[in-house]
Amino acid sequence: MHLIKLELTNYRRFEEAEIEFPDGVVGIIGNNGAGKSSLVEAIAWVLYGNDVARSSKEEIKRLGASPSEVCRVILDFEMNGDNYRVVRELKGVSNTGDAALFVNGKPQARGVTATSELIDKTLGMDWKSFLVSFFARQRELNALTEYQPAKRIEVLSRLLGIERIESAIKNVRQDKRDCQTKLETTRGFVVDIAQLQQQIQLKLKEQEELKKQISQQELQLKMAQAEFAELASRFELLRSKKENHIHLQKEVEIKQSQLKDAEEQIATSQKDKEEILRLFPVQEELKPSLEKYSLLLAQIVEQEKLKQKASTRKTLDEQIKAHQNLLREDRLRLQALESDLALRSALQKDLVDLDQKIVHGEQELDGSQKQYNLYSAQEKSLSDQIIKFQRQLQHIEELGPKSVCDQCLRPLGKDFEQIKSHFQKELDQLSSQTKTAALQRDQHFKDMQAAKLERDKLQKHKEFCQSKLKQLEQAEAERNSLEQRLTQSVQNLENFQKAYQEMGTEIYQPEVHRELQEELKQTETKKQHYLEVTEKIKTLSNLEKKLRELELRHKTLAEEANRLLASLEQLQFSPAEFQNREVGMEQQRQRMHQAELGLKDLHFKEMTLTGEIKTLENKVKENQMLRQQIQELETGSKYLEKLDRLLADFKVHLIGRIRPALSNLTKSLISEMTDGKYSEMELDDDYEIYIYENGQKFGLERFSGGEKDLANLCLRLAISILIAQSAGTEFSFIVLDEIFGSQDQQRKENILKALGNLRNRFRQIILITHIDDIKDQVEALLQVIENPDGTSRVEMSLDYA
């Protein structure tokens, strides 16, 4: 697998980045947190998806990217002569994943699942094996020497994949324990089947006896039901007679009640008739009050008219006085407005003169401003020339007579003093001109201030005149309004005076009005009484008709009541006989109910017994199944025991094969990276490295720190090569992440030099580090730089070393 190009869009800290991977030793440098590791992490993510990410998919997309922007990584690589392109994306607000794989420009897989499965198949390894094969970190190198033997074996087992076998052994042993536990538990549930069969036979005999009792009880119940049916038929006839008796009794009671109500209504109507007859003399006595009431009412209406006229005359008198006062005030205000309006023409003339003066003042102010600006610029220019001449003079004095003229490039020599005198004279002349310009500037500034004061004074006077003129315009509008109001007020006054005269001189007397009202009130009471008496007398004819109808209804009700009493006598119903028959029926019902309860109890016992027999039969079947399960569990336990031994033997066999192969490959790498200085080494059972020097074996503690780091690096590279070979993958690149740790400069250079000797094994060696001083020892450099907006960019330099 050979890396060609990586393209990033909104991935982690990178908004846009494109990296082409050259062959040789490639350095990736940058500050901590800039995104160095994100570059190589993107390689794993585009291949295997979110499983390899160190965070959730929401954090993979660049912070600050809008929901509509896509997070995308594209990787181009070559393997076995074919060109591969993998594309992986996160889209939309929910960061929905998508992926695709192209081989030689043709699509081979689309979708996250299909792409990941084809990547696994193509590379021959899952994401864990990929990371172990292609990525090596400093903490893994330290573990190879600093950990105790048990911990070191654990780390190496994880890297080599041996921990999977250990996990399988652990799972098999757990399954074996679970199987044994289940076997012992199942044996505890097994009982004697012969004993169960014996219990079933006893229950079947008991069931036969119950069936006989049920037959006898059913016969007794049928007899009781037949006797109850005969009693019920006879009782039903008696019940019908009782219902007729009750119905006739209710009808008699109703008729007697209606008869009583009719008698009471006849008595009440007779009493009302007598009262009406006594009202005829009273009606004749109250009849004159009707005419008196009409006469009084007409007199009161006339008094109301007089009262209204008096109120209107008073209102008109008030209106006349108010309009006379208003006319007097408006005429005085009109005279004052006419006096003010006489001044308007003079004010308008003053405004014209002020406008001319203001224009003239603006012109004077503009001229002073221009002169002030002119002399200010002249003073600034002269001051700049003085500074320039002073610097030139200082420069000449510092260089002395031997200095060279910057114009003709000749030495100053004997002209030095003359040149100095010339510069001094020029400076004095410029100083004099500067003072003159400053005086002129100050004079024009004063003129400019005076012109401003005069302009502001005229402007304020103009504003005052304009305000006064505006007030006069408002006064003219008020005058016009007053003239219209005066005309209307005069007209209104004339109308009010005319109306007052038309009201006449007739006088309203309140005392007479009150006496008439009191007399009307007394007469109205008598009138109301007369009307009530008259209304009652009118009801006499209807009342006499009602009395005749009530007497006829009383006669009819009496006849119906007598007929109902006769029918009740003919029925001959006996309540005592009905009660005796009812008690007999209830006693027979109780006997029948007891027979039913007895039958139900027997059926329940039969059902319970049937359930017990069924339970015993199920227990027999369950015990037969338990015995079958015990046989299956015993067989499974034997297989698990055998599988445990096979896996343990396979682990020992695998370790026995891996350690020599790992030792040979590490030895070959050390020899290559040290130019043959150390050509022999071995790994003991604890994976402790021993190196031969002059035919003698030594532990790593004898060697320098750089040699120790080199040996650990070779062991780690050997692990990656073995895993890649086992997967059948062409191995041509390796990523080393922060492998230098806190080593000094010499040890870093030694490791870099040793890595250069591995080009025949690795076409691409990628170093990730935050240390800048390696950039002179690598063949290509990728520098990750943080931008002010928080994003990062990648700058690449080729042939750097």
XYZ file of C-alpha atoms in Angstrom, residues 18 50 71 154 185 206 249 282 304 393 417 487 505 516 613 638 659 733:
18
model
C -4.415 18.849 -0.085
C -16.166 6.467 12.714
C -17.119 17.250 5.700
C 0.403 -7.777 27.752
C -28.697 -27.077 38.553
C -60.258 -40.684 42.509
C -106.905 -0.454 44.300
C -118.526 49.413 45.388
C -95.716 71.218 32.671
C 24.188 69.082 8.171
C 33.478 74.384 5.871
C -70.075 87.698 12.539
C -94.858 86.745 29.619
C -102.545 69.400 41.397
C -53.113 -35.278 36.788
C -16.540 -32.430 27.255
C 8.825 -14.942 18.968
C 4.695 3.056 4.495
